[in-house]
């Protein structure tokens, strides 16, 4: 026998068994205990028995396979039994079991002929089963069997052949069993509910496979019945509609004799479970079927929102789950509905008036939504960034903050729950904003409304690229923000509000009425009265706005009172009748155009009836109206208003009852919350048809940052408050996690929030309490976990998110300094990453006195956001205090362990990656703290340690950022200058510690040679600024400074590139090297620099000379050292010559060689004398230094200085002086030296017991005169070419004369007269040899020399001028200015007097220095005092005789050279003026003397 035959035989046996079972039950004798009568077999319908017997006869003789036989053949007998009313329940149950067995054996399928009719017949028979003569026990069993069969039918493969009617019948029958089972056993009820659930799952699981029919696009609830679609969308729609209707099932409740109707909560829960299943199984396929979708949008959501506001916690929880499922699958189609659900259910369900249980459910519902990956982003984009929606996300965030904020005492379950929800939001934003693989732009973060864009128009995301769309969304959010601001202005002043709209580019210019209309329509919290007054204004523009405002409503399908209520909810009708007329006229026109029926024939009819309804509303609901209008009166008052005809009485009656029952109110007029009334729901559905779909989008970094910015303030405050009030470790851990997540977000343009967060949590460290002593702070820190957690959190953020910290550095630095004072910082605050050897004494990771190890400038910083929580988890899982005590760990060691975890050093070592702003803020905080800003020191030692620690940290930062020192240090210098201006600023120890740190950094900067001269100038500028604040620090830090500058000069001279650098280094070397302890090192350093000469340049030459002079000028310094330095100074002329040869001189150079040690500026001298050769300027600098040295107290030093000076002039011959240059060198160096030495000699001669010093100085003066002679002769030819040679030569003669007549007073005669004649002979003979001093026509040099020799050394006249007779007078003319000339008649006779000639009448007297040409000026034999060079003089005129010449008339420059350095004394006071009369002078130059005695003032 084949397998198929065996299977067929098996089916036959099965059918035979089932038939036999049914017949057996029918034939069974009645039970004795039954209360119902069972008839015998004869009494049954013969057709039932016959059909069963016929089936038995057919069973084993089938003509074909069972799968090809019409199922009705073997189903009908059983169905007849089920439908028969006389058959006992037992037989019905057996028949149902037989059908169930047949279905499970899958005897037929959808291809079997007659399967459709058989299945539908089976449904009809089973759902029509009547159990009228059955006991309750048997009935329950049969009903359970019916449920099983119906489930089997729906799950059978041929269920697709069922008609929609059959499916609906099955569902209806099953629900009837559910209802009937409520009063029966629990088993039947559970089975019925389970079956109902199975049916819904089966039906809706097929929805994705059902094709969309054309009739579904129609909004009508009817469709073409001729079009047979089988088991499909019709039944699905009907079943879903049925499930929605179950939400509105009411039950009658009697309480205290009163009968009320309330929603059947049990049925609602059951319906919600079924609806949830339907949505879960259907998925987004519901959206493909318009009718089903409209049912979800309208009926379902209306019920959910309505009952969500007034249901039990269990129902509300199920409603939230249902809406969450709808959001997941259908959110593109429920944009307005979702906003309404949040507005009227969840957000309102958390108000304080709601029972706490409902609040908890509402908060849980919000949290479940927020747990969806993209929910908060989509809500923000769809609602918060749309000006016509409310800020749903912002309200959610602030609501959670409000409920989570501690109110005192332990945290409640609601507070904990809200905090968890807030944490979910924060973590969600952080995880999506701070993605490592996110390549989206991080900025810019600010967005402005730069042009007018209609804010009510929305662009589709699909038409734009992502970046453009994000910018568009952010602009809309900015528009919305400005609209809310404009609304606040509008409520205070209408004009200001509208003007702000214009300024903010929210309305066009000229203004667009539509923009105003949308502003009034959708801006929340606007003053409704002001809106009504604006809309009722008669101005043309206001009328246009009213028309556009009315266009924002959709009245189609509404009756008049509903439309009027909807309209008047948005503003308050003004009191003026004309304004009311205009507003109602606009409304009437709009309603008339959109009416769905033809009730009104004209818009005037609508207008009149609107007035009538408003009057009726006042009549019915005004308590002052005692006699109320009746329905008949209302109908009678409105006769013939519809184009002369009456409106339908039923219509008017409906309006009357509607107004009487519920007054027309202004939306938000009272303080009571407004619910979702039918008017608002109708308007919402109509708006939903015009609204663009819900925008589905992923997270965007910029939008995520904007999202958190909206709730940043409350979030930080809530987080801090919970951390402060809770003691639960888990919640504390969640607070820290939230802290890190916020920090992750704030690094994208929310620096202010991070600063606020740090400032808040720094308070919890207990380190900022100004009133707590060190012991109290240490105790609190050691015995409470919160301060340690806060400290670890703060410094972890400072490490990981330092790029985003701005003002928060101040509090971090304050905490750090407090830890320093508490001695909780480890020995080395900054641990080196690797130990690297260096040739420098100061290693790249050098440890400072305060324990700071300075980083390698090459080491970088890489931000790590991962691992933060892991470190904190380790902290929270550390041993408890008891365990640590058992292990012998002290509290102090525990604290150190925690501080080590803070990794404070990496903040500064790895600061190289810091952007400019945080780097500047960090430095500013440290500088201000070092200056004492915000600090309170108990002892001077504590202050010194703190300031030093701050400067060590500044040095660490500068070292890590040496590559951009020139960028940030100018700002640091401004901070340094700023703190120095503080009223209570003390430069000690600030400047002392600063100069040490700055010098260390200077070494690092120069060690890493760079071509950036600006950095070098900045650091030396700062160093100079510090020691100028308090010059005493140069004496307190001299050893370190000497070592530092010596190191710079010896090891890094090539890296010093700037003039300021060399000037500062050499100045510091000169100043600090004067101390006995550092003298040897300073001199050795200078000697090495000048001996080598490689690193001496025209940039630093002048400063080298200054430094050398500084060491030479030291008292009691070793003579050998000084002589060596002077030898090096004179030898440096070779460098000048070399530079000159190599064309290094720059005639137009503006390089300044000024020196702090020089009494005159070379720059000033160059201006005064017109120097054009910079190299000569440097030589003069050298000469001046040696000239000053020639005045030293020790004779050996003076004499050696003169020798070095002579050597310098000898070497300088190759500098190729110009005549002007060499004369100027003489005037500034040699002449000045001779004059100074002569003055010094005379000074000593007047002292008592100073003969040795006088004779010593005389010997030096002798050497200087010999130097003068040698140098003069060396450069004689060059000097003689100068136009000033005559004056120069007379200057030499004058100084010879001075030395010849030197008066040593009590110490005897001078030895100089023994030397001067020989020098004169040598000079004059050489001049004669060079043909320089020879008689020439028109040149009086020979005559002047002859006369001067008579005065200086008469004995030489015959030897030098053997053939010349004496001359008495020489007339000189010296032009002083352009106005006048002074004729001076100089008489060189035996007394060599200077005689003042007559001045021209009427001209201002101007006596110029006749100066260096004369040894002295005498008036009647008495010398004019040097100190009183502006003494009152007299001159003679032919008309008036002697006239006084007041000193006040004489400029300060006059007479300046007459009496310079000639040893005149103050006791020489009387004088006579000898004047040559002009008339006599022209005739033989007869001398006339007129005596006049006067006193010098």
XYZ file of C-alpha atoms in Angstrom, residues 530-1134:
605
model
C -4.457 93.299 22.354
C -4.861 90.868 19.474
C -8.597 91.595 19.329
C -8.015 95.334 19.362
C -5.467 95.045 16.547
C -7.711 92.865 14.384
C -10.698 95.178 14.884
C -8.851 98.337 13.895
C -10.290 100.087 10.798
C -6.892 100.731 9.235
C -6.492 99.085 5.830
C -3.436 97.130 6.878
C -5.206 95.871 9.997
C -8.123 94.746 7.869
C -5.722 92.815 5.628
C -4.190 91.206 8.695
C -7.687 90.240 9.895
C -8.421 88.604 6.574
C -5.139 86.652 6.637
C -5.776 85.730 10.266
C -9.162 84.291 9.338
C -7.566 82.323 6.503
C -5.542 80.339 9.056
C -8.779 78.560 10.142
C -10.476 75.608 8.497
C -14.259 75.595 9.099
C -15.395 72.984 6.610
C -17.571 70.322 8.211
C -18.226 72.415 11.341
C -21.531 73.769 12.547
C -21.625 77.464 13.238
C -21.213 77.461 17.007
C -18.220 75.096 16.818
C -16.566 77.287 14.200
C -17.306 80.408 16.206
C -15.906 78.857 19.369
C -12.759 77.825 17.529
C -12.367 81.329 16.128
C -12.978 83.195 19.376
C -10.675 80.966 21.384
C -7.680 82.689 19.813
C -8.419 86.272 20.905
C -10.845 88.333 22.959
C -13.540 90.227 21.140
C -13.026 93.958 21.658
C -15.707 95.958 23.383
C -16.247 98.433 20.570
C -19.162 97.464 18.371
C -17.518 98.566 15.127
C -14.514 96.372 15.818
C -16.791 93.437 16.617
C -18.621 94.096 13.357
C -15.428 93.941 11.305
C -14.194 90.785 13.010
C -17.496 88.918 12.702
C -17.854 90.039 9.127
C -14.498 88.465 8.256
C -15.444 85.288 10.121
C -18.842 85.078 8.400
C -17.330 85.381 4.974
C -14.837 82.607 5.718
C -17.468 80.303 7.230
C -19.890 80.894 4.384
C -17.241 80.006 1.798
C -16.374 76.770 3.580
C -19.808 75.548 4.694
C -20.336 71.911 3.811
C -24.145 72.240 3.409
C -26.381 74.777 1.773
C -28.099 75.986 4.927
C -26.983 79.609 4.557
C -27.806 81.381 1.334
C -25.713 84.490 2.005
C -22.825 85.446 4.233
C -25.052 88.078 5.814
C -27.140 85.267 7.231
C -24.037 83.893 8.930
C -23.117 87.354 10.195
C -26.555 87.977 11.757
C -26.687 84.571 13.382
C -23.174 85.073 14.808
C -24.311 88.269 16.496
C -27.355 86.431 17.779
C -25.226 83.631 19.217
C -22.919 86.080 20.996
C -25.926 87.827 22.504
C -27.365 84.445 23.516
C -24.031 83.522 25.129
C -24.134 86.707 27.189
C -27.756 86.175 28.117
C -27.321 82.589 29.214
C -24.081 82.896 31.133
C -24.074 86.406 32.579
C -25.183 86.178 36.249
C -26.540 89.717 36.107
C -29.178 88.677 33.566
C -32.036 87.355 35.677
C -34.513 86.494 32.953
C -32.936 84.063 30.545
C -33.892 83.754 26.898
C -35.906 80.665 26.001
C -35.427 78.457 22.991
C -38.615 79.754 21.385
C -37.537 83.338 21.872
C -34.187 82.579 20.285
C -35.819 80.911 17.290
C -38.328 83.723 16.963
C -35.576 86.346 17.062
C -33.854 84.688 14.128
C -36.763 84.414 11.705
C -36.323 85.397 8.087
C -32.588 86.075 8.386
C -31.594 83.581 5.707
C -32.289 85.632 2.590
C -35.832 86.330 3.788
C -36.429 82.726 4.816
C -36.129 80.944 8.111
C -33.248 78.742 9.037
C -34.143 75.110 9.861
C -35.680 74.980 13.318
C -33.628 71.931 14.222
C -30.440 73.790 13.352
C -31.350 76.761 15.534
C -32.452 74.494 18.342
C -29.146 72.666 18.253
C -27.270 75.961 18.387
C -29.368 77.155 21.324
C -28.758 74.068 23.401
C -25.072 74.081 22.564
C -24.610 77.668 23.736
C -26.821 77.192 26.780
C -24.941 74.110 27.855
C -21.411 75.413 27.220
C -20.423 79.046 27.069
C -18.158 80.465 24.414
C -14.917 81.123 26.295
C -11.585 82.606 25.439
C -8.832 80.008 25.276
C -6.630 80.391 28.309
C -8.884 83.096 29.755
C -9.103 81.516 33.195
C -6.347 80.003 35.264
C -7.800 76.539 34.882
C -6.087 74.376 32.292
C -7.881 74.013 29.012
C -8.658 70.508 27.865
C -8.844 69.028 24.417
C -12.419 69.947 23.597
C -14.164 68.775 20.414
C -13.676 72.160 18.774
C -9.945 72.057 19.184
C -9.789 68.440 18.053
C -11.715 69.177 14.880
C -9.418 72.095 14.175
C -6.379 69.913 14.859
C -7.535 67.232 12.406
C -8.132 69.841 9.758
C -4.708 71.364 10.323
C -3.130 67.930 10.166
C -4.371 67.530 6.595
C -2.468 70.641 5.558
C 0.611 70.137 7.709
C 3.789 68.652 6.346
C 4.560 65.188 7.728
C 6.616 64.513 10.812
C 10.297 64.886 9.949
C 12.262 61.709 10.563
C 15.929 62.468 11.048
C 19.086 61.252 12.711
C 21.111 63.133 15.263
C 23.084 66.132 14.104
C 25.916 67.549 16.165
C 24.931 71.193 15.829
C 21.265 70.527 16.505
C 22.164 68.312 19.449
C 24.266 71.105 20.880
C 21.372 73.557 20.430
C 19.028 71.088 22.096
C 21.063 70.880 25.236
C 21.599 74.638 25.278
C 17.831 74.995 25.740
C 17.897 72.991 28.998
C 21.496 73.494 30.082
C 20.843 75.833 32.994
C 18.142 73.767 34.732
C 20.051 70.558 34.032
C 23.236 71.748 35.700
C 21.318 73.160 38.660
C 19.351 69.938 39.106
C 22.418 67.762 38.819
C 24.230 69.822 41.425
C 21.255 69.905 43.800
C 20.796 66.144 43.686
C 24.505 65.583 44.249
C 24.305 67.869 47.251
C 21.209 66.361 48.879
C 21.543 62.641 48.265
C 23.703 60.150 50.087
C 22.891 57.197 47.860
C 26.073 56.003 46.183
C 24.293 54.871 43.054
C 22.643 58.238 42.557
C 25.924 59.991 43.261
C 27.521 57.829 40.614
C 24.746 58.763 38.162
C 25.322 62.430 38.978
C 28.977 62.093 38.077
C 28.078 60.282 34.853
C 25.688 63.104 34.026
C 28.440 65.578 34.814
C 30.766 63.936 32.322
C 28.059 63.730 29.672
C 27.331 67.431 30.051
C 31.038 68.136 29.733
C 31.124 66.123 26.523
C 28.326 68.234 25.105
C 29.678 71.576 26.228
C 32.895 71.139 24.289
C 30.868 72.026 21.204
C 30.304 75.710 21.793
C 28.768 75.681 25.290
C 31.779 76.839 27.246
C 29.703 79.006 29.586
C 27.735 75.961 30.681
C 30.913 74.033 31.423
C 32.226 76.943 33.443
C 29.003 77.020 35.411
C 29.177 73.275 35.950
C 32.733 73.446 37.222
C 32.007 76.399 39.475
C 29.088 74.515 40.985
C 30.883 71.244 41.603
C 34.006 72.964 42.890
C 31.860 74.076 45.815
C 31.247 70.455 46.746
C 34.966 69.838 47.090
C 34.876 71.875 50.349
C 38.107 73.474 49.128
C 36.553 76.867 48.427
C 35.003 77.517 51.812
C 36.632 80.782 52.944
C 35.382 80.400 56.498
C 36.754 76.914 57.133
C 40.155 76.400 58.627
C 42.675 74.039 57.092
C 41.910 71.444 59.743
C 38.157 71.660 59.147
C 38.617 71.411 55.397
C 40.922 68.442 55.714
C 38.514 66.683 58.072
C 35.558 67.208 55.747
C 37.589 66.056 52.780
C 38.785 62.935 54.547
C 35.519 61.807 56.098
C 33.006 62.472 53.344
C 32.950 60.774 49.982
C 31.247 63.695 48.199
C 34.174 66.135 48.400
C 36.544 63.496 47.099
C 34.186 62.529 44.308
C 33.685 66.182 43.377
C 37.424 66.820 43.419
C 38.131 63.829 41.224
C 35.312 64.817 38.889
C 36.453 68.425 38.567
C 40.047 67.565 37.745
C 39.007 64.734 35.449
C 36.932 67.223 33.472
C 39.814 69.687 33.550
C 41.991 66.986 31.997
C 39.584 65.645 29.430
C 37.685 68.775 28.431
C 40.180 71.523 29.072
C 39.747 72.736 25.510
C 36.291 74.036 26.435
C 36.997 75.616 29.824
C 37.050 79.389 29.981
C 36.203 81.130 33.254
C 36.065 77.787 35.041
C 39.841 77.804 35.316
C 39.578 80.297 38.146
C 37.759 77.903 40.465
C 39.964 74.996 39.387
C 43.073 76.988 40.240
C 41.585 77.955 43.595
C 40.936 74.290 44.391
C 44.436 73.385 43.288
C 46.004 76.023 45.508
C 43.932 74.881 48.469
C 45.145 71.323 47.924
C 48.659 72.705 47.852
C 48.151 74.418 51.191
C 46.642 71.273 52.668
C 49.758 69.418 51.470
C 47.564 66.954 49.595
C 49.435 67.346 46.354
C 52.034 64.656 45.650
C 55.736 65.409 45.675
C 55.675 65.930 41.930
C 52.482 67.489 40.657
C 53.433 66.674 37.091
C 54.961 63.301 36.393
C 57.179 63.056 33.323
C 55.995 60.832 30.553
C 59.496 59.635 29.891
C 62.892 60.335 31.313
C 65.047 61.778 28.604
C 68.589 62.933 28.973
C 69.549 66.430 28.013
C 72.741 68.329 27.756
C 71.112 71.189 29.575
C 71.375 71.652 33.294
C 67.669 72.305 33.325
C 66.201 69.092 31.969
C 63.011 69.141 29.860
C 61.269 67.628 32.860
C 62.952 69.724 35.519
C 61.361 69.642 38.945
C 60.733 73.041 40.514
C 60.838 73.899 44.164
C 57.075 73.438 44.401
C 57.182 69.981 42.892
C 56.070 70.881 39.372
C 57.916 68.937 36.718
C 58.094 70.923 33.524
C 57.157 69.114 30.350
C 59.000 68.465 27.201
C 57.818 71.116 24.730
C 57.466 68.427 22.100
C 54.994 66.446 24.132
C 51.446 66.901 22.894
C 48.006 66.349 24.270
C 45.312 64.087 22.935
C 41.810 64.297 24.309
C 40.320 61.071 25.645
C 36.667 60.948 26.480
C 36.575 57.238 27.088
C 37.547 55.708 30.357
C 36.181 58.504 32.508
C 33.410 56.441 33.985
C 35.752 53.513 34.388
C 38.043 55.542 36.553
C 35.130 56.688 38.631
C 33.793 53.181 38.927
C 37.168 52.229 40.315
C 36.938 55.110 42.728
C 33.480 54.097 43.922
C 34.597 50.519 44.303
C 37.679 51.386 46.336
C 38.100 49.966 49.787
C 35.983 51.559 52.441
C 37.524 53.485 55.273
C 37.246 50.475 57.548
C 38.996 48.237 55.050
C 41.717 50.787 54.564
C 42.175 51.047 58.296
C 42.455 47.280 58.475
C 45.142 47.496 55.827
C 46.908 50.203 57.792
C 46.222 52.969 55.242
C 45.947 56.373 56.884
C 43.429 59.020 55.908
C 46.220 61.178 54.546
C 47.429 58.362 52.288
C 43.873 57.773 51.107
C 43.573 61.421 50.198
C 46.870 61.355 48.349
C 45.710 58.301 46.427
C 42.616 60.185 45.281
C 44.577 63.278 44.305
C 46.968 61.119 42.289
C 43.992 59.841 40.329
C 43.155 63.440 39.452
C 46.268 63.575 37.217
C 46.566 67.280 37.859
C 49.932 67.562 36.189
C 48.671 66.501 32.789
C 46.419 69.547 32.726
C 49.499 71.711 32.391
C 51.940 69.337 30.724
C 49.475 68.532 27.963
C 48.285 72.072 27.471
C 49.947 72.250 24.070
C 46.694 71.243 22.389
C 44.640 73.858 24.197
C 42.939 76.393 21.942
C 43.843 80.002 22.502
C 40.862 80.997 24.649
C 41.221 78.327 27.350
C 44.984 78.783 27.340
C 44.570 82.494 27.969
C 41.969 81.940 30.664
C 44.125 79.363 32.414
C 47.116 81.668 32.404
C 45.027 84.598 33.552
C 43.692 82.608 36.471
C 47.178 81.552 37.548
C 48.605 85.062 37.209
C 45.748 86.598 39.157
C 46.067 83.928 41.826
C 49.827 84.522 42.056
C 49.124 88.218 42.523
C 46.858 87.413 45.464
C 43.539 87.923 43.692
C 40.940 86.033 45.707
C 43.598 84.536 47.983
C 43.939 84.793 51.724
C 47.304 83.890 53.194
C 47.853 83.104 56.841
C 51.628 83.456 56.797
C 54.253 84.960 54.554
C 55.701 81.501 54.006
C 52.348 80.259 52.763
C 52.092 83.225 50.432
C 55.572 82.630 49.069
C 54.895 78.938 48.471
C 51.587 79.633 46.779
C 52.994 82.319 44.505
C 55.917 80.104 43.609
C 53.612 77.217 42.849
C 51.508 79.416 40.558
C 54.559 80.562 38.658
C 55.797 77.016 38.342
C 52.486 76.105 36.734
C 52.698 79.118 34.425
C 56.182 77.981 33.469
C 54.861 74.492 32.798
C 52.180 75.905 30.506
C 54.647 78.119 28.677
C 57.046 75.214 28.230
C 54.328 73.009 26.791
C 53.293 75.796 24.407
C 56.689 77.113 23.444
C 55.791 76.627 19.789
C 53.155 79.372 20.021
C 54.658 81.523 22.728
C 54.428 84.637 20.596
C 50.696 84.102 20.231
C 49.581 83.849 23.833
C 52.269 85.584 25.853
C 51.327 89.150 24.812
C 48.031 88.539 26.580
C 49.845 87.111 29.583
C 51.973 90.247 29.686
C 48.821 92.345 29.719
C 47.614 90.296 32.681
C 50.947 90.887 34.427
C 50.649 94.586 33.820
C 47.058 94.519 34.984
C 47.730 92.811 38.302
C 50.527 95.260 38.999
C 47.866 97.974 39.054
C 45.842 96.299 41.794
C 45.424 98.621 44.797
C 46.857 96.094 47.265
C 49.373 94.532 44.925
C 52.693 93.621 46.507
C 55.639 92.945 44.177
C 57.211 90.698 46.790
C 57.122 87.736 46.376
C 55.213 88.009 43.090
C 57.993 89.608 41.050
C 60.669 87.545 42.796
C 59.052 84.242 41.874
C 58.083 85.547 38.469
C 61.566 86.516 37.403
C 62.844 83.106 38.423
C 60.187 81.296 36.401
C 60.582 83.616 33.451
C 64.329 83.153 33.403
C 63.894 79.371 33.426
C 61.569 79.618 30.489
C 63.991 81.956 28.757
C 66.596 79.222 28.969
C 64.165 76.739 27.449
C 63.224 79.175 24.735
C 66.812 79.859 23.785
C 67.726 76.193 24.059
C 65.182 75.422 21.335
C 66.480 77.798 18.725
C 63.785 79.396 16.653
C 63.768 82.226 14.179
C 60.912 83.928 15.990
C 62.390 87.121 17.380
C 59.063 88.172 18.815
C 59.123 85.391 21.412
C 62.552 86.465 22.562
C 61.500 90.081 22.883
C 58.360 89.097 24.782
C 60.153 87.054 27.412
C 62.812 89.682 28.023
C 60.196 92.394 28.108
C 58.443 90.444 30.852
C 61.695 89.830 32.741
C 62.526 93.522 32.659
C 59.019 94.402 33.761
C 59.317 92.143 36.771
C 62.580 93.539 38.130
C 61.426 97.072 37.484
C 58.437 96.392 39.741
C 60.857 95.862 42.591
C 64.553 96.390 41.895
C 65.477 94.728 45.150
C 64.764 91.334 43.625
C 67.947 91.685 41.583
C 69.795 91.543 44.880
C 67.735 88.691 46.330
C 67.936 86.516 43.211
C 71.403 87.542 42.041
C 72.948 84.067 42.188
C 70.246 82.393 40.117
C 70.127 85.271 37.667
C 73.879 85.302 37.244
C 73.932 81.582 36.601
C 71.072 81.908 34.121
C 72.487 84.779 32.095
C 75.922 83.165 32.157
C 74.384 80.012 30.756
C 72.656 82.010 28.049
C 75.830 83.846 27.053
C 78.035 80.782 27.166
C 75.733 78.130 25.677
C 73.143 79.983 23.613
C 74.709 83.234 22.408
C 73.889 82.405 18.813
C 70.199 82.096 19.701
C 70.005 85.625 21.081
C 68.755 87.511 18.063
C 67.226 90.701 19.347
C 68.651 93.916 20.659
C 66.338 93.740 23.685
C 67.558 90.258 24.470
C 71.219 91.223 24.520
C 70.510 94.420 26.371
C 68.568 92.590 29.068
C 71.032 89.737 29.452
C 74.093 91.954 29.665
C 72.376 94.391 31.972
C 71.371 91.575 34.328
C 74.905 90.195 34.158
C 76.307 93.588 35.022
C 73.912 94.173 37.918
C 73.858 90.709 39.480
C 77.565 90.089 38.897
C 78.554 92.926 41.203
C 78.014 90.769 44.254
C 81.160 89.162 45.657
C 79.644 85.695 45.324
C 78.884 86.111 41.648
C 81.630 88.519 40.546
C 84.003 85.865 39.325
C 81.326 84.102 37.286
C 80.057 87.354 35.828
C 83.495 88.560 34.795
C 84.407 85.164 33.426
C 81.238 85.112 31.341
C 81.892 88.578 29.950
C 85.534 87.763 29.306
C 84.585 84.645 27.367
C 82.106 86.596 25.280
C 84.525 89.409 24.434
C 87.572 87.218 24.029
C 85.883 85.060 21.463
C 84.245 87.957 19.713
C 82.235 85.601 17.506
C 78.939 86.507 19.085
C 79.575 90.226 19.403
C 77.718 92.165 16.782
C 76.714 95.730 16.212
C 73.432 94.745 17.896
C 75.016 93.940 21.236
C 78.339 95.797 21.044
C 77.160 98.842 22.945
C 75.641 96.672 25.679
C 78.865 94.679 25.963
C 80.741 97.925 26.507
C 78.208 99.038 29.116
C 78.481 95.713 30.889
C 82.274 95.822 30.791
C 82.297 99.365 32.167
C 79.917 98.228 34.908
C 82.427 95.636 36.105
C 85.435 97.964 35.731
C 83.704 100.719 37.672
C 83.185 98.463 40.702
C 85.109 99.557 43.751
C 87.731 97.224 45.152
C 87.442 94.909 42.151
C 90.599 93.003 41.199
C 92.906 95.212 39.192
C 94.057 92.432 36.932
C 90.468 91.600 36.015
C 89.717 95.211 35.241
C 92.798 95.644 33.110
C 91.945 92.514 31.181
C 88.420 93.779 30.581
C 89.786 97.122 29.348
C 92.200 95.352 27.070
C 89.284 93.420 25.627
C 87.370 96.652 25.254
C 90.174 98.309 23.306
C 90.731 95.171 21.292
C 87.094 95.176 20.261
C 87.951 98.006 17.882
C 89.154 95.309 15.544
